PDB file of C-alpha atoms in Angstrom:
ATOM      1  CA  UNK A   1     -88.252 -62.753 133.918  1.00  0.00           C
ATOM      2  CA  UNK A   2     -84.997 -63.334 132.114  1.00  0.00           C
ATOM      3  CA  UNK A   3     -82.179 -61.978 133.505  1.00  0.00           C
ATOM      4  CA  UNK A   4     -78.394 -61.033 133.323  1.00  0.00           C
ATOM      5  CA  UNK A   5     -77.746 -63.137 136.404  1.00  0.00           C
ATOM      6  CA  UNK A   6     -79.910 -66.325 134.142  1.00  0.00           C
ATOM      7  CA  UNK A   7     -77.188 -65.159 131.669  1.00  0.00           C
ATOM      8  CA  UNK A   8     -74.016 -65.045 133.479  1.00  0.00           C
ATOM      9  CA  UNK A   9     -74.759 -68.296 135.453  1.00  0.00           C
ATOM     10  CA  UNK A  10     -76.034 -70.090 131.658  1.00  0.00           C
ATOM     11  CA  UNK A  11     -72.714 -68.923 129.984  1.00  0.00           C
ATOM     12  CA  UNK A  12     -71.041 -70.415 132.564  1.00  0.00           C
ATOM     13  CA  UNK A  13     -72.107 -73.599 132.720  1.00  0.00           C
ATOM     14  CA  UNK A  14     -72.670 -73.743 129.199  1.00  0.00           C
ATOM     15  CA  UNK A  15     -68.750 -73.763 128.580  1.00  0.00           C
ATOM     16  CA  UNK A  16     -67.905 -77.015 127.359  1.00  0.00           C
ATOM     17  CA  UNK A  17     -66.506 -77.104 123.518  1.00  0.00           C
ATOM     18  CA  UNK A  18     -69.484 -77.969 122.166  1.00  0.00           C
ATOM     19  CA  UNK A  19     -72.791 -77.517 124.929  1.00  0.00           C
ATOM     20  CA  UNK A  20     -76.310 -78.164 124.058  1.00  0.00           C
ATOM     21  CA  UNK A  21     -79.338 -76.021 125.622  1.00  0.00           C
ATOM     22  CA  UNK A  22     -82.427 -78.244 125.475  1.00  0.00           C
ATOM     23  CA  UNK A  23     -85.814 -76.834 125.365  1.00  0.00           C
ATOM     24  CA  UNK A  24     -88.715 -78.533 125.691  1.00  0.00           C
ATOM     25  CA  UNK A  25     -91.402 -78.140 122.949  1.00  0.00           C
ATOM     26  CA  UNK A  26     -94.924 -79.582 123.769  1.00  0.00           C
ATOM     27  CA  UNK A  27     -97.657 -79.431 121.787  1.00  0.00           C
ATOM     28  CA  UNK A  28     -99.826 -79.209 124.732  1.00  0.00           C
ATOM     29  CA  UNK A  29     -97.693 -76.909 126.617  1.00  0.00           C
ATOM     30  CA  UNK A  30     -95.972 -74.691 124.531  1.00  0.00           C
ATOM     31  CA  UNK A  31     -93.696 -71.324 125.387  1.00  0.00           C
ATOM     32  CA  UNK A  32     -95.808 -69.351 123.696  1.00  0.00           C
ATOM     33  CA  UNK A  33     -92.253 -67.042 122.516  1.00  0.00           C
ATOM     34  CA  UNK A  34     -90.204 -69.726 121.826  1.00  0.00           C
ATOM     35  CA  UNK A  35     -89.017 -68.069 118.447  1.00  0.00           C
ATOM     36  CA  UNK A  36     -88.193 -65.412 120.724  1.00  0.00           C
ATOM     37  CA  UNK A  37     -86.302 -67.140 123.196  1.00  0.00           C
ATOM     38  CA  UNK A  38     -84.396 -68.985 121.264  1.00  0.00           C
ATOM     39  CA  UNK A  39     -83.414 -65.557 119.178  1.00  0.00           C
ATOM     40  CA  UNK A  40     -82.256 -63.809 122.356  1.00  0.00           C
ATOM     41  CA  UNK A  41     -80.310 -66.756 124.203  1.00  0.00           C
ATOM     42  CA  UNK A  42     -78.731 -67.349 120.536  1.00  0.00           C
ATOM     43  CA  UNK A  43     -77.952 -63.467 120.608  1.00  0.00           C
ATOM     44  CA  UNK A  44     -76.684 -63.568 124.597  1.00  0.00           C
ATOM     45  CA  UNK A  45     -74.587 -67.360 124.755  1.00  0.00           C
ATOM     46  CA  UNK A  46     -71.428 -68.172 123.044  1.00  0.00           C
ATOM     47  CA  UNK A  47     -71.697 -69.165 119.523  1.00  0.00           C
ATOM     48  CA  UNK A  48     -70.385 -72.564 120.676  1.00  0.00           C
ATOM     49  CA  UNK A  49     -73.680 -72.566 121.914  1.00  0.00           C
ATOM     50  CA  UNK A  50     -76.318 -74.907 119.964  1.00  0.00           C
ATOM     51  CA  UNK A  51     -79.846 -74.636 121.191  1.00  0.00           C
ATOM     52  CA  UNK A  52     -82.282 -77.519 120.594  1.00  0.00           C
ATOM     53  CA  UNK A  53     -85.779 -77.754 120.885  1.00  0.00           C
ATOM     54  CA  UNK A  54     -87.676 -81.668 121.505  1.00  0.00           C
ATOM     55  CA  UNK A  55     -90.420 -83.165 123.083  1.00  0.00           C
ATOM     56  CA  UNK A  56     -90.579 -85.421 125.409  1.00  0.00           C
ATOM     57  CA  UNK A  57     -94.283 -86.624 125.146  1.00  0.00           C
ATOM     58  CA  UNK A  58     -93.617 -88.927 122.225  1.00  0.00           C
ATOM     59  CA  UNK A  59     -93.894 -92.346 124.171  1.00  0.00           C
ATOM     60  CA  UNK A  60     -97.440 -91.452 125.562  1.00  0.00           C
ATOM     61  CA  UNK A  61     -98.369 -90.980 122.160  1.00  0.00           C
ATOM     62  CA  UNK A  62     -96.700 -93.970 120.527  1.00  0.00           C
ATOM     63  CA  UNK A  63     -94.430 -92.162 118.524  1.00  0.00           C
ATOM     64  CA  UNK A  64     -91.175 -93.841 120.476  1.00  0.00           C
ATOM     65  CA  UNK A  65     -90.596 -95.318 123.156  1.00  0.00           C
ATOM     66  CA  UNK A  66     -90.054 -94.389 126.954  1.00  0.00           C
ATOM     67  CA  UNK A  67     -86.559 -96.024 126.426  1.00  0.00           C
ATOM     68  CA  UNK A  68     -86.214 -93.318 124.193  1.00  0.00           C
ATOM     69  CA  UNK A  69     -86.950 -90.999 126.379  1.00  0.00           C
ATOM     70  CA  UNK A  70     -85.089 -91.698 129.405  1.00  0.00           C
ATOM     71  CA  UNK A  71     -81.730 -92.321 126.600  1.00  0.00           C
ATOM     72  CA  UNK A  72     -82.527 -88.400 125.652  1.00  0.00           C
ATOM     73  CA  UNK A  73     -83.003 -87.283 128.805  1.00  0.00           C
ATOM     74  CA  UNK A  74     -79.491 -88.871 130.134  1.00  0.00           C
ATOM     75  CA  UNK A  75     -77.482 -86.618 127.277  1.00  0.00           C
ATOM     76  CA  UNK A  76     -79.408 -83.417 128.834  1.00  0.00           C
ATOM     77  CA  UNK A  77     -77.431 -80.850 131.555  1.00  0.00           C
ATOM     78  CA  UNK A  78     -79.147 -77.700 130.282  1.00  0.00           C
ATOM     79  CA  UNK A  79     -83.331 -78.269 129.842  1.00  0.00           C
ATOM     80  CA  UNK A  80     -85.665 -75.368 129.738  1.00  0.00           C
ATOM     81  CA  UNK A  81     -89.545 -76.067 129.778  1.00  0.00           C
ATOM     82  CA  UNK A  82     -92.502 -74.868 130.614  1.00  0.00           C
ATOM     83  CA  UNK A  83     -94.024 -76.087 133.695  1.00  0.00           C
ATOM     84  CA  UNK A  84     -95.701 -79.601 133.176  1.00  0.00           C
ATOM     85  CA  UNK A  85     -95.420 -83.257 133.070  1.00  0.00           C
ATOM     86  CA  UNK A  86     -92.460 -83.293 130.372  1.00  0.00           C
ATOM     87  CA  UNK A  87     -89.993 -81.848 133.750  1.00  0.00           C
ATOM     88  CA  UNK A  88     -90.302 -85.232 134.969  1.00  0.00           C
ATOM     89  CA  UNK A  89     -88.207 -86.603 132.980  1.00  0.00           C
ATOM     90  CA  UNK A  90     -85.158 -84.545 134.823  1.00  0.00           C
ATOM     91  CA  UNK A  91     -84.909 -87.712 136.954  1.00  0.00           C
ATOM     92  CA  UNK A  92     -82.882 -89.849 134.048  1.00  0.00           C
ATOM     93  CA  UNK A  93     -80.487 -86.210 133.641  1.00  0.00           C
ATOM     94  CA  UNK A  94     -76.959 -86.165 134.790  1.00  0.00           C
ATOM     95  CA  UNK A  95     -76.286 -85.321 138.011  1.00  0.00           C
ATOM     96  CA  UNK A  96     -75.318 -81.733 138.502  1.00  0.00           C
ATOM     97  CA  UNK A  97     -77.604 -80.519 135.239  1.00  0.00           C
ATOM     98  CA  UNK A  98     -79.496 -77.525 135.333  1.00  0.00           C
ATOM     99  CA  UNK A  99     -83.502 -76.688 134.955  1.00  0.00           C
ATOM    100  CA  UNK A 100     -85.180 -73.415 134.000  1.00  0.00           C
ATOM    101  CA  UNK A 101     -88.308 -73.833 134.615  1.00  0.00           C
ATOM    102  CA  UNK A 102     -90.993 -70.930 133.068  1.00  0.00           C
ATOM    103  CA  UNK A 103     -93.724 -70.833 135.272  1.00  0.00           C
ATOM    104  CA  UNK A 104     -97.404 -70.109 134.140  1.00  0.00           C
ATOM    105  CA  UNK A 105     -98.137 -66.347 135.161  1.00  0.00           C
ATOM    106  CA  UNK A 106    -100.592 -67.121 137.590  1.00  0.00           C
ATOM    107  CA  UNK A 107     -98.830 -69.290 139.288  1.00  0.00           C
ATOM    108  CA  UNK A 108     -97.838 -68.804 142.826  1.00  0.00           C
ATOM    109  CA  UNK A 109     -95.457 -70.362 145.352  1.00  0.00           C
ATOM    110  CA  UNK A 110     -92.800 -73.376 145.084  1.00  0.00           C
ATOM    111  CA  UNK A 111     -93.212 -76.093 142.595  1.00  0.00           C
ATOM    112  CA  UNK A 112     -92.538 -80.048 143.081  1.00  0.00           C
ATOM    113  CA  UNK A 113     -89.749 -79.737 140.264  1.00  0.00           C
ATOM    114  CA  UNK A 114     -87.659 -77.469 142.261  1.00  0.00           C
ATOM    115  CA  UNK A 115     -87.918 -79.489 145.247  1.00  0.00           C
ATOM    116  CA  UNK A 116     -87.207 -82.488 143.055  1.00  0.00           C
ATOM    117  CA  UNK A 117     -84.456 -81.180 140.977  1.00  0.00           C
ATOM    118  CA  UNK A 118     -82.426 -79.550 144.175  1.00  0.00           C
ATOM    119  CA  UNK A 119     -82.927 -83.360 145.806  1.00  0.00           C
ATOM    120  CA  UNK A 120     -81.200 -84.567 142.524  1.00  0.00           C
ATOM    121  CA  UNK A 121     -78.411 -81.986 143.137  1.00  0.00           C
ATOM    122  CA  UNK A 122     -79.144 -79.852 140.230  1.00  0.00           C
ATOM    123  CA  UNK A 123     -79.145 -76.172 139.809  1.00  0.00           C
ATOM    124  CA  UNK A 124     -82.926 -74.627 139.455  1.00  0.00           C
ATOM    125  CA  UNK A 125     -84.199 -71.630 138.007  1.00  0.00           C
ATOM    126  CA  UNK A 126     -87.612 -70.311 138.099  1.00  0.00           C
ATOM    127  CA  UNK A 127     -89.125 -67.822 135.939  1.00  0.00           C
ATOM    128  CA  UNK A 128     -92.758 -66.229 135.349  1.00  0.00           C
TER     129      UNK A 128
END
């Protein structure tokens, strides 16, 4: 679960003047708490903090573009999401960005997107 080493290490990465925490939002896949995630990091990161939620699944459905997409994702060093497709799109991130990823409950072992984000020289988190 969450943490006070998830905290310590997001406050300090999350120190520029004004830092952005990204969460995904998916229909589809949605963190069931998100009110409640977004209350407590809110509550637990410096007020400098802003916390965003988005979705990245809008060019499958022909809302934008994947152009769109890939620009969002390239403005992204903090993402949290839920296990799924929408991780992907960590490829177009900064290097050195960081992933949380919240992992279904059942789930057990390693998962492609740590793999793929430690390849990309990220920091990874997972959490069930």
């Amino acid at each position: 679960g969450w943490n006070s080493t998830f905290y310590i290490n997001c406050r300090a990465v999350l120190k520029d003047s004004a830092p952005t925490l990204h969460i995904i939002d998916r229909p589809r896949r949605r963190i069931v708490n998100l009110d409640m995630l977004i209350e407590t990091l809110k509550n637990v990161l410096p007020p400098n903090v802003k916390v965003e939620t988005f979705d990245f699944s809008g060019a499958f459905s022909g809302k934008w573009s994947l152009t769109d997409d890939i620009l969002k994702a390239r403005n992204i060093n903090f993402l949290v999401a839920a296990h799924g497709g929408g991780i992907m799109n960590t490829i177009f991130m900064p290097k050195g960005s960081h992933l949380v990823e919240i992992l279904p409950l059942i789930f057990h072992g390693s998962t492609f997107y740590k793999a793929l984000v430690i390849g990309l020289g990220f920091q990874y988190w997972g959490y069930d």
